[in-house]
PDB file of C-alpha atoms and ligand atoms in Angstrom:
ATOM      1  CA  UNK A  17     -49.786  51.090 -82.943  1.00 77.00           C
ATOM      2  CA  UNK A  18     -48.131  52.281 -79.861  1.00 83.00           C
ATOM      3  CA  UNK A  19     -45.362  50.046 -79.632  1.00 89.00           C
ATOM      4  CA  UNK A  20     -43.560  51.277 -82.376  1.00 92.00           C
ATOM      5  CA  UNK A  21     -43.858  54.753 -81.062  1.00 97.00           C
ATOM      6  CA  UNK A  22     -40.600  56.219 -79.774  1.00 98.00           C
ATOM      7  CA  UNK A  23     -39.190  56.276 -76.365  1.00 98.00           C
ATOM      8  CA  UNK A  24     -38.771  60.166 -75.240  1.00 98.00           C
ATOM      9  CA  UNK A  25     -35.741  61.676 -73.870  1.00 98.00           C
ATOM     10  CA  UNK A  26     -34.969  64.847 -72.558  1.00 98.00           C
ATOM     11  CA  UNK A  27     -32.112  66.844 -70.831  1.00 98.00           C
ATOM     12  CA  UNK A  28     -30.735  69.838 -69.882  1.00 98.00           C
ATOM     13  CA  UNK A  29     -28.437  69.750 -73.034  1.00 98.00           C
ATOM     14  CA  UNK A  30     -26.099  67.073 -74.843  1.00 98.00           C
ATOM     15  CA  UNK A  31     -25.381  65.123 -71.485  1.00 98.00           C
ATOM     16  CA  UNK A  32     -28.629  62.806 -71.812  1.00 98.00           C
ATOM     17  CA  UNK A  33     -26.766  61.493 -74.795  1.00 98.00           C
ATOM     18  CA  UNK A  34     -24.597  59.057 -72.651  1.00 98.00           C
ATOM     19  CA  UNK A  35     -27.775  57.638 -71.254  1.00 98.00           C
ATOM     20  CA  UNK A  36     -29.016  56.989 -74.927  1.00 98.00           C
ATOM     21  CA  UNK A  37     -26.097  55.216 -75.808  1.00 98.00           C
ATOM     22  CA  UNK A  38     -26.451  52.641 -73.044  1.00 98.00           C
ATOM     23  CA  UNK A  39     -30.153  52.792 -73.580  1.00 98.00           C
ATOM     24  CA  UNK A  40     -29.748  51.798 -77.526  1.00 98.00           C
ATOM     25  CA  UNK A  41     -27.443  49.239 -76.973  1.00 97.00           C
ATOM     26  CA  UNK A  42     -30.034  47.291 -74.570  1.00 98.00           C
ATOM     27  CA  UNK A  43     -33.027  48.279 -76.795  1.00 98.00           C
ATOM     28  CA  UNK A  44     -31.735  47.992 -80.418  1.00 98.00           C
ATOM     29  CA  UNK A  45     -34.868  48.153 -82.073  1.00 98.00           C
ATOM     30  CA  UNK A  46     -36.775  50.996 -80.165  1.00 98.00           C
ATOM     31  CA  UNK A  47     -37.250  54.094 -81.662  1.00 98.00           C
ATOM     32  CA  UNK A  48     -36.032  57.337 -79.947  1.00 98.00           C
ATOM     33  CA  UNK A  49     -36.782  60.898 -79.934  1.00 98.00           C
ATOM     34  CA  UNK A  50     -34.102  63.244 -77.904  1.00 98.00           C
ATOM     35  CA  UNK A  51     -34.492  66.937 -76.923  1.00 98.00           C
ATOM     36  CA  UNK A  52     -31.632  68.851 -75.936  1.00 98.00           C
ATOM     37  CA  UNK A  53     -33.135  71.710 -73.680  1.00 98.00           C
ATOM     38  CA  UNK A  54     -29.058  73.742 -74.335  1.00 97.00           C
ATOM     39  CA  UNK A  55     -30.670  76.932 -74.546  1.00 97.00           C
ATOM     40  CA  UNK A  56     -31.537  76.397 -70.787  1.00 97.00           C
ATOM     41  CA  UNK A  57     -28.588  74.821 -69.654  1.00 97.00           C
ATOM     42  CA  UNK A  58     -27.490  74.460 -66.884  1.00 97.00           C
ATOM     43  CA  UNK A  59     -30.286  73.563 -65.129  1.00 97.00           C
ATOM     44  CA  UNK A  60     -28.174  72.854 -61.876  1.00 96.00           C
ATOM     45  CA  UNK A  61     -27.787  76.686 -61.233  1.00 94.00           C
ATOM     46  CA  UNK A  62     -31.457  77.421 -61.474  1.00 96.00           C
ATOM     47  CA  UNK A  63     -34.588  77.408 -59.441  1.00 96.00           C
ATOM     48  CA  UNK A  64     -36.852  74.052 -58.751  1.00 96.00           C
ATOM     49  CA  UNK A  65     -39.451  76.186 -59.794  1.00 97.00           C
ATOM     50  CA  UNK A  66     -37.986  76.990 -63.220  1.00 98.00           C
ATOM     51  CA  UNK A  67     -36.400  73.470 -63.800  1.00 97.00           C
ATOM     52  CA  UNK A  68     -40.112  71.979 -63.371  1.00 98.00           C
ATOM     53  CA  UNK A  69     -41.365  74.490 -65.889  1.00 98.00           C
ATOM     54  CA  UNK A  70     -38.370  73.461 -68.354  1.00 98.00           C
ATOM     55  CA  UNK A  71     -39.346  69.714 -67.511  1.00 98.00           C
ATOM     56  CA  UNK A  72     -43.004  70.485 -68.339  1.00 98.00           C
ATOM     57  CA  UNK A  73     -42.269  72.068 -71.495  1.00 98.00           C
ATOM     58  CA  UNK A  74     -39.747  69.307 -72.992  1.00 98.00           C
ATOM     59  CA  UNK A  75     -42.406  66.547 -71.566  1.00 98.00           C
ATOM     60  CA  UNK A  76     -45.505  68.010 -73.293  1.00 98.00           C
ATOM     61  CA  UNK A  77     -43.490  68.478 -76.971  1.00 98.00           C
ATOM     62  CA  UNK A  78     -42.401  64.936 -76.402  1.00 98.00           C
ATOM     63  CA  UNK A  79     -45.739  63.813 -75.894  1.00 98.00           C
ATOM     64  CA  UNK A  80     -47.038  65.765 -78.673  1.00 98.00           C
ATOM     65  CA  UNK A  81     -44.272  63.861 -80.959  1.00 97.00           C
ATOM     66  CA  UNK A  82     -45.953  60.514 -79.861  1.00 97.00           C
ATOM     67  CA  UNK A  83     -43.721  59.344 -77.006  1.00 98.00           C
ATOM     68  CA  UNK A  84     -44.922  56.271 -75.506  1.00 98.00           C
ATOM     69  CA  UNK A  85     -42.360  56.485 -72.320  1.00 98.00           C
ATOM     70  CA  UNK A  86     -40.127  59.578 -71.210  1.00 98.00           C
ATOM     71  CA  UNK A  87     -36.827  59.111 -69.626  1.00 98.00           C
ATOM     72  CA  UNK A  88     -35.831  62.357 -67.840  1.00 98.00           C
ATOM     73  CA  UNK A  89     -31.884  61.592 -68.712  1.00 98.00           C
ATOM     74  CA  UNK A  90     -31.329  64.530 -66.516  1.00 98.00           C
ATOM     75  CA  UNK A  91     -30.640  64.014 -62.816  1.00 97.00           C
ATOM     76  CA  UNK A  92     -31.245  67.843 -61.915  1.00 97.00           C
ATOM     77  CA  UNK A  93     -34.389  67.585 -63.456  1.00 98.00           C
ATOM     78  CA  UNK A  94     -35.231  64.014 -61.980  1.00 97.00           C
ATOM     79  CA  UNK A  95     -34.415  64.960 -58.382  1.00 96.00           C
ATOM     80  CA  UNK A  96     -36.352  68.499 -58.873  1.00 96.00           C
ATOM     81  CA  UNK A  97     -39.476  67.679 -61.307  1.00 98.00           C
ATOM     82  CA  UNK A  98     -40.464  63.883 -61.752  1.00 97.00           C
ATOM     83  CA  UNK A  99     -42.601  64.141 -58.978  1.00 97.00           C
ATOM     84  CA  UNK A 100     -44.721  67.023 -60.416  1.00 98.00           C
ATOM     85  CA  UNK A 101     -44.020  64.995 -64.070  1.00 98.00           C
ATOM     86  CA  UNK A 102     -45.958  62.153 -62.654  1.00 98.00           C
ATOM     87  CA  UNK A 103     -48.658  63.840 -61.194  1.00 98.00           C
ATOM     88  CA  UNK A 104     -49.339  65.835 -64.318  1.00 98.00           C
ATOM     89  CA  UNK A 105     -48.748  63.368 -67.150  1.00 98.00           C
ATOM     90  CA  UNK A 106     -50.355  59.783 -67.840  1.00 97.00           C
ATOM     91  CA  UNK A 107     -47.266  59.008 -69.490  1.00 98.00           C
ATOM     92  CA  UNK A 108     -44.757  56.601 -67.640  1.00 98.00           C
ATOM     93  CA  UNK A 109     -41.595  58.167 -66.566  1.00 98.00           C
ATOM     94  CA  UNK A 110     -38.126  56.938 -65.844  1.00 98.00           C
ATOM     95  CA  UNK A 111     -35.677  59.015 -64.095  1.00 98.00           C
ATOM     96  CA  UNK A 112     -31.725  59.257 -63.047  1.00 97.00           C
ATOM     97  CA  UNK A 113     -30.550  59.725 -59.728  1.00 95.00           C
ATOM     98  CA  UNK A 114     -26.957  59.498 -58.645  1.00 96.00           C
ATOM     99  CA  UNK A 115     -26.094  56.052 -57.759  1.00 96.00           C
ATOM    100  CA  UNK A 116     -25.202  56.453 -54.150  1.00 96.00           C
ATOM    101  CA  UNK A 117     -26.304  53.158 -52.705  1.00 96.00           C
ATOM    102  CA  UNK A 118     -24.072  50.796 -54.596  1.00 96.00           C
ATOM    103  CA  UNK A 119     -21.082  53.186 -53.421  1.00 97.00           C
ATOM    104  CA  UNK A 120     -21.958  53.051 -49.798  1.00 97.00           C
ATOM    105  CA  UNK A 121     -22.591  49.480 -49.913  1.00 97.00           C
ATOM    106  CA  UNK A 122     -19.532  48.660 -51.668  1.00 97.00           C
ATOM    107  CA  UNK A 123     -16.939  51.262 -50.186  1.00 98.00           C
ATOM    108  CA  UNK A 124     -14.180  49.968 -47.975  1.00 98.00           C
ATOM    109  CA  UNK A 125     -12.603  53.237 -46.915  1.00 98.00           C
ATOM    110  CA  UNK A 126     -15.960  54.515 -45.814  1.00 98.00           C
ATOM    111  CA  UNK A 127     -15.909  57.527 -47.917  1.00 98.00           C
ATOM    112  CA  UNK A 128     -17.307  58.244 -51.187  1.00 98.00           C
ATOM    113  CA  UNK A 129     -17.393  61.209 -53.263  1.00 98.00           C
ATOM    114  CA  UNK A 130     -20.393  62.606 -55.529  1.00 98.00           C
ATOM    115  CA  UNK A 131     -19.968  65.053 -57.803  1.00 98.00           C
ATOM    116  CA  UNK A 132     -23.585  66.564 -59.248  1.00 98.00           C
ATOM    117  CA  UNK A 133     -25.156  70.034 -59.983  1.00 97.00           C
ATOM    118  CA  UNK A 134     -25.999  71.953 -57.298  1.00 97.00           C
ATOM    119  CA  UNK A 135     -29.621  71.805 -58.125  1.00 96.00           C
ATOM    120  CA  UNK A 136     -29.248  67.808 -57.366  1.00 96.00           C
ATOM    121  CA  UNK A 137     -27.621  68.373 -54.186  1.00 97.00           C
ATOM    122  CA  UNK A 138     -29.720  70.858 -52.972  1.00 96.00           C
ATOM    123  CA  UNK A 139     -32.804  68.826 -53.731  1.00 95.00           C
ATOM    124  CA  UNK A 140     -34.970  66.991 -51.499  1.00 94.00           C
ATOM    125  CA  UNK A 141     -34.643  63.668 -53.162  1.00 93.00           C
ATOM    126  CA  UNK A 142     -31.272  63.718 -52.965  1.00 95.00           C
ATOM    127  CA  UNK A 143     -31.127  64.181 -49.463  1.00 96.00           C
ATOM    128  CA  UNK A 144     -33.897  61.346 -48.863  1.00 95.00           C
ATOM    129  CA  UNK A 145     -31.618  59.046 -50.969  1.00 95.00           C
ATOM    130  CA  UNK A 146     -28.290  59.999 -49.366  1.00 96.00           C
ATOM    131  CA  UNK A 147     -29.867  59.743 -45.662  1.00 96.00           C
ATOM    132  CA  UNK A 148     -31.255  56.538 -46.466  1.00 97.00           C
ATOM    133  CA  UNK A 149     -28.343  54.725 -47.669  1.00 97.00           C
ATOM    134  CA  UNK A 150     -25.204  56.681 -46.917  1.00 97.00           C
ATOM    135  CA  UNK A 151     -25.960  58.011 -43.302  1.00 96.00           C
ATOM    136  CA  UNK A 152     -23.066  55.941 -42.041  1.00 95.00           C
ATOM    137  CA  UNK A 153     -20.171  56.779 -44.070  1.00 97.00           C
ATOM    138  CA  UNK A 154     -18.584  59.781 -45.066  1.00 98.00           C
ATOM    139  CA  UNK A 155     -19.894  61.354 -48.188  1.00 97.00           C
ATOM    140  CA  UNK A 156     -18.099  63.905 -49.837  1.00 98.00           C
ATOM    141  CA  UNK A 157     -20.462  65.987 -51.802  1.00 98.00           C
ATOM    142  CA  UNK A 158     -19.021  68.380 -54.695  1.00 98.00           C
ATOM    143  CA  UNK A 159     -21.037  70.738 -57.024  1.00 98.00           C
ATOM    144  CA  UNK A 160     -19.420  70.444 -60.488  1.00 98.00           C
ATOM    145  CA  UNK A 161     -20.068  73.953 -60.931  1.00 97.00           C
ATOM    146  CA  UNK A 162     -19.265  75.264 -64.710  1.00 98.00           C
ATOM    147  CA  UNK A 163     -18.534  71.506 -65.930  1.00 98.00           C
ATOM    148  CA  UNK A 164     -21.653  71.303 -68.041  1.00 97.00           C
ATOM    149  CA  UNK A 165     -21.016  74.977 -69.498  1.00 97.00           C
ATOM    150  CA  UNK A 166     -17.952  73.691 -71.024  1.00 98.00           C
ATOM    151  CA  UNK A 167     -19.162  70.717 -72.494  1.00 98.00           C
ATOM    152  CA  UNK A 168     -21.860  72.622 -73.846  1.00 97.00           C
ATOM    153  CA  UNK A 169     -19.701  74.641 -75.526  1.00 97.00           C
ATOM    154  CA  UNK A 170     -17.948  72.226 -77.017  1.00 96.00           C
ATOM    155  CA  UNK A 171     -15.129  72.517 -74.490  1.00 97.00           C
ATOM    156  CA  UNK A 172     -14.809  68.942 -73.039  1.00 97.00           C
ATOM    157  CA  UNK A 173     -11.253  68.662 -73.472  1.00 96.00           C
ATOM    158  CA  UNK A 174      -9.974  72.277 -72.680  1.00 98.00           C
ATOM    159  CA  UNK A 175      -7.269  73.429 -69.788  1.00 98.00           C
ATOM    160  CA  UNK A 176     -10.371  74.685 -68.404  1.00 98.00           C
ATOM    161  CA  UNK A 177     -11.899  71.556 -67.842  1.00 98.00           C
ATOM    162  CA  UNK A 178      -8.623  69.922 -66.595  1.00 98.00           C
ATOM    163  CA  UNK A 179      -8.507  72.613 -64.128  1.00 98.00           C
ATOM    164  CA  UNK A 180     -11.788  72.269 -62.659  1.00 98.00           C
ATOM    165  CA  UNK A 181     -11.619  68.572 -62.616  1.00 98.00           C
ATOM    166  CA  UNK A 182      -8.613  68.891 -60.420  1.00 98.00           C
ATOM    167  CA  UNK A 183     -10.227  71.632 -58.335  1.00 98.00           C
ATOM    168  CA  UNK A 184     -13.176  69.409 -57.495  1.00 98.00           C
ATOM    169  CA  UNK A 185     -11.444  66.018 -57.721  1.00 98.00           C
ATOM    170  CA  UNK A 186      -8.150  66.360 -55.542  1.00 98.00           C
ATOM    171  CA  UNK A 187      -9.506  67.109 -52.105  1.00 98.00           C
ATOM    172  CA  UNK A 188     -11.880  63.776 -52.589  1.00 98.00           C
ATOM    173  CA  UNK A 189      -8.706  61.779 -53.170  1.00 98.00           C
ATOM    174  CA  UNK A 190      -6.844  63.543 -50.402  1.00 98.00           C
ATOM    175  CA  UNK A 191      -9.500  61.890 -48.209  1.00 97.00           C
ATOM    176  CA  UNK A 192      -8.998  58.859 -49.863  1.00 98.00           C
ATOM    177  CA  UNK A 193     -12.512  57.648 -51.490  1.00 98.00           C
ATOM    178  CA  UNK A 194     -12.549  54.405 -53.122  1.00 98.00           C
ATOM    179  CA  UNK A 195     -15.750  55.329 -55.185  1.00 98.00           C
ATOM    180  CA  UNK A 196     -16.600  58.320 -57.132  1.00 98.00           C
ATOM    181  CA  UNK A 197     -20.618  58.507 -58.065  1.00 98.00           C
ATOM    182  CA  UNK A 198     -21.147  60.877 -61.344  1.00 98.00           C
ATOM    183  CA  UNK A 199     -24.738  62.490 -60.606  1.00 97.00           C
ATOM    184  CA  UNK A 200     -24.815  64.253 -64.003  1.00 98.00           C
ATOM    185  CA  UNK A 201     -25.709  62.666 -67.175  1.00 98.00           C
ATOM    186  CA  UNK A 202     -22.861  64.953 -68.950  1.00 98.00           C
ATOM    187  CA  UNK A 203     -19.968  63.532 -66.644  1.00 98.00           C
ATOM    188  CA  UNK A 204     -19.680  60.385 -68.458  1.00 98.00           C
ATOM    189  CA  UNK A 205     -18.387  61.574 -70.969  1.00 98.00           C
ATOM    190  CA  UNK A 206     -15.273  62.897 -68.785  1.00 98.00           C
ATOM    191  CA  UNK A 207     -14.280  59.184 -67.352  1.00 98.00           C
ATOM    192  CA  UNK A 208     -10.902  59.146 -69.141  1.00 97.00           C
ATOM    193  CA  UNK A 209     -10.244  62.720 -67.794  1.00 98.00           C
ATOM    194  CA  UNK A 210     -11.234  61.705 -64.377  1.00 98.00           C
ATOM    195  CA  UNK A 211      -9.539  58.657 -64.089  1.00 98.00           C
ATOM    196  CA  UNK A 212      -6.271  60.319 -64.866  1.00 97.00           C
ATOM    197  CA  UNK A 213      -7.142  62.622 -61.890  1.00 98.00           C
ATOM    198  CA  UNK A 214      -8.750  59.841 -59.390  1.00 98.00           C
ATOM    199  CA  UNK A 215      -6.400  56.975 -60.191  1.00 97.00           C
ATOM    200  CA  UNK A 216      -6.951  53.346 -61.119  1.00 94.00           C
ATOM    201  CA  UNK A 217      -8.122  52.173 -57.725  1.00 95.00           C
ATOM    202  CA  UNK A 218     -11.110  54.465 -57.365  1.00 98.00           C
ATOM    203  CA  UNK A 219     -14.422  53.416 -58.874  1.00 98.00           C
ATOM    204  CA  UNK A 220     -16.167  55.474 -61.110  1.00 98.00           C
ATOM    205  CA  UNK A 221     -19.929  54.758 -61.032  1.00 97.00           C
ATOM    206  CA  UNK A 222     -22.734  56.508 -62.922  1.00 94.00           C
ATOM    207  CA  UNK A 223     -26.477  55.201 -63.477  1.00 95.00           C
ATOM    208  CA  UNK A 224     -27.112  54.825 -67.003  1.00 96.00           C
ATOM    209  CA  UNK A 225     -27.268  51.037 -67.136  1.00 96.00           C
ATOM    210  CA  UNK A 226     -29.899  51.310 -64.423  1.00 97.00           C
ATOM    211  CA  UNK A 227     -31.853  53.441 -66.302  1.00 98.00           C
ATOM    212  CA  UNK A 228     -31.628  51.431 -69.603  1.00 98.00           C
ATOM    213  CA  UNK A 229     -32.589  48.308 -67.265  1.00 98.00           C
ATOM    214  CA  UNK A 230     -35.291  50.013 -65.696  1.00 98.00           C
ATOM    215  CA  UNK A 231     -36.690  51.180 -69.138  1.00 98.00           C
ATOM    216  CA  UNK A 232     -36.853  47.634 -70.754  1.00 98.00           C
ATOM    217  CA  UNK A 233     -38.542  46.634 -67.352  1.00 98.00           C
ATOM    218  CA  UNK A 234     -41.243  48.862 -67.599  1.00 98.00           C
ATOM    219  CA  UNK A 235     -41.815  48.929 -71.122  1.00 98.00           C
ATOM    220  CA  UNK A 236     -42.228  45.004 -70.902  1.00 97.00           C
ATOM    221  CA  UNK A 237     -44.249  45.260 -67.817  1.00 98.00           C
ATOM    222  CA  UNK A 238     -46.989  47.572 -69.758  1.00 97.00           C
ATOM    223  CA  UNK A 239     -46.636  45.622 -72.857  1.00 96.00           C
ATOM    224  CA  UNK A 240     -45.030  48.945 -74.726  1.00 97.00           C
ATOM    225  CA  UNK A 241     -41.888  47.362 -76.110  1.00 96.00           C
ATOM    226  CA  UNK A 242     -41.535  46.990 -79.977  1.00 97.00           C
ATOM    227  CA  UNK A 243     -42.112  44.069 -81.176  1.00 94.00           C
ATOM    228  CA  UNK A 244     -40.742  44.310 -84.625  1.00 94.00           C
ATOM    229  CA  UNK A 245     -36.731  43.536 -85.206  1.00 95.00           C
ATOM    230  CA  UNK A 246     -35.431  46.226 -87.254  1.00 96.00           C
ATOM    231  CA  UNK A 247     -32.762  48.651 -85.972  1.00 96.00           C
ATOM    232  CA  UNK A 248     -34.358  51.682 -84.578  1.00 97.00           C
ATOM    233  CA  UNK A 249     -34.489  55.116 -85.535  1.00 97.00           C
ATOM    234  CA  UNK A 250     -33.637  58.311 -83.749  1.00 98.00           C
ATOM    235  CA  UNK A 251     -34.318  62.026 -83.992  1.00 98.00           C
ATOM    236  CA  UNK A 252     -32.221  64.693 -81.837  1.00 98.00           C
ATOM    237  CA  UNK A 253     -33.561  68.395 -81.702  1.00 98.00           C
ATOM    238  CA  UNK A 254     -31.779  71.022 -79.747  1.00 98.00           C
ATOM    239  CA  UNK A 255     -32.846  74.301 -79.502  1.00 98.00           C
ATOM    240  CA  UNK A 256     -29.103  76.081 -79.409  1.00 96.00           C
ATOM    241  CA  UNK A 257     -25.923  74.408 -80.950  1.00 87.00           C
ATOM    242  CA  UNK A 258     -26.791  71.957 -83.023  1.00 96.00           C
ATOM    243  CA  UNK A 259     -23.090  71.496 -83.902  1.00 96.00           C
ATOM    244  CA  UNK A 260     -21.943  70.709 -80.523  1.00 97.00           C
ATOM    245  CA  UNK A 261     -24.707  67.971 -80.432  1.00 97.00           C
ATOM    246  CA  UNK A 262     -23.662  66.546 -83.793  1.00 97.00           C
ATOM    247  CA  UNK A 263     -19.848  66.641 -82.532  1.00 97.00           C
ATOM    248  CA  UNK A 264     -20.920  64.541 -79.421  1.00 97.00           C
ATOM    249  CA  UNK A 265     -22.772  62.031 -81.714  1.00 97.00           C
ATOM    250  CA  UNK A 266     -20.076  61.871 -84.378  1.00 97.00           C
ATOM    251  CA  UNK A 267     -18.971  58.503 -83.599  1.00 97.00           C
ATOM    252  CA  UNK A 268     -22.462  56.843 -83.722  1.00 96.00           C
ATOM    253  CA  UNK A 269     -23.021  54.447 -86.421  1.00 93.00           C
ATOM    254  CA  UNK A 270     -26.739  54.293 -85.916  1.00 95.00           C
ATOM    255  CA  UNK A 271     -29.447  55.876 -87.969  1.00 93.00           C
ATOM    256  CA  UNK A 272     -29.985  59.008 -87.034  1.00 97.00           C
ATOM    257  CA  UNK A 273     -30.815  62.644 -87.573  1.00 98.00           C
ATOM    258  CA  UNK A 274     -30.117  65.978 -85.479  1.00 98.00           C
ATOM    259  CA  UNK A 275     -32.197  69.143 -86.145  1.00 98.00           C
ATOM    260  CA  UNK A 276     -32.785  72.493 -84.679  1.00 98.00           C
ATOM    261  CA  UNK A 277     -35.937  73.010 -83.178  1.00 98.00           C
ATOM    262  CA  UNK A 278     -37.056  76.139 -81.238  1.00 96.00           C
ATOM    263  CA  UNK A 279     -38.695  74.637 -78.034  1.00 96.00           C
TER     264      UNK A 279
HETATM  265  N1  LIG B 305     -27.253  66.685 -67.409  1.00 60.29           N
HETATM  266  C1  LIG B 305     -27.896  67.040 -66.337  1.00 60.29           C
HETATM  267  C2  LIG B 305     -27.955  66.450 -65.031  1.00 60.29           C
HETATM  268  O1  LIG B 305     -27.585  65.010 -65.206  1.00 60.29           O
HETATM  269  C3  LIG B 305     -27.008  68.653 -66.266  1.00 60.29           C
HETATM  270  C4  LIG B 305     -27.454  69.834 -65.497  1.00 60.29           C
HETATM  271  C5  LIG B 305     -27.504  70.950 -65.509  1.00 60.29           C
HETATM  272  O2  LIG B 305     -28.039  71.120 -66.703  1.00 60.29           O
HETATM  273  O3  LIG B 305     -26.758  71.811 -64.738  1.00 60.29           O
HETATM  274  O4  LIG B 305     -28.041  66.950 -64.049  1.00 60.29           O
END
């Protein structure tokens, strides 16, 4: 039965697990298969051609393993590759983009900050979205250079991370942002640290819930949603450091496996 096939998810590394967490809360009976392409992280510093190549490779593997729908749980891969993926493969795709629209609509100071990778900020899709929704306000774009590497190396709570976050976020605070958009799926794990820097009055938004809701809606529309009410099973694969992936999932109480795989 197609309905019991897994939802395929990929990211340049472990960051997409932040999306997976929201997804499994909204769709607890769905099975999932997650690929962390940590060997090739960070995507954000690679050329668009390379990002497309990695995205195709990940998609092929997820389809080979029976995925009924694919979530590109990476802003950088979505903004650079989703159009190519949609042309090349028949399976439905859900992408993730920085949530500029809600920030631009709700800002009172007319200053919003966006922290994302170089690959996302320089993409045509990001420019299009930004021009469409935020042309009338001041958007402070900041590359999060180095952040993904630290998370992938298990240094989420390190002095290096505090230094980087201060360097990137303090100028935004000075310019009185009232919204901070997290445009990379690795960043939601840093929210407690980010709050310490930007203060309680700055609202932090990411696209996790929007992606989960969109996935639910597409599955229902295409009659692909699982029909049994048994808590889902989850397979995680990493092509680099399995222990970092295991650590980030350590608080999860669902049934899941983590394995090393060469892809
Ligand atoms: N999680 C990816 C994203 O959402 C990180 C990209 C990278 O590897 O640089 O953009």
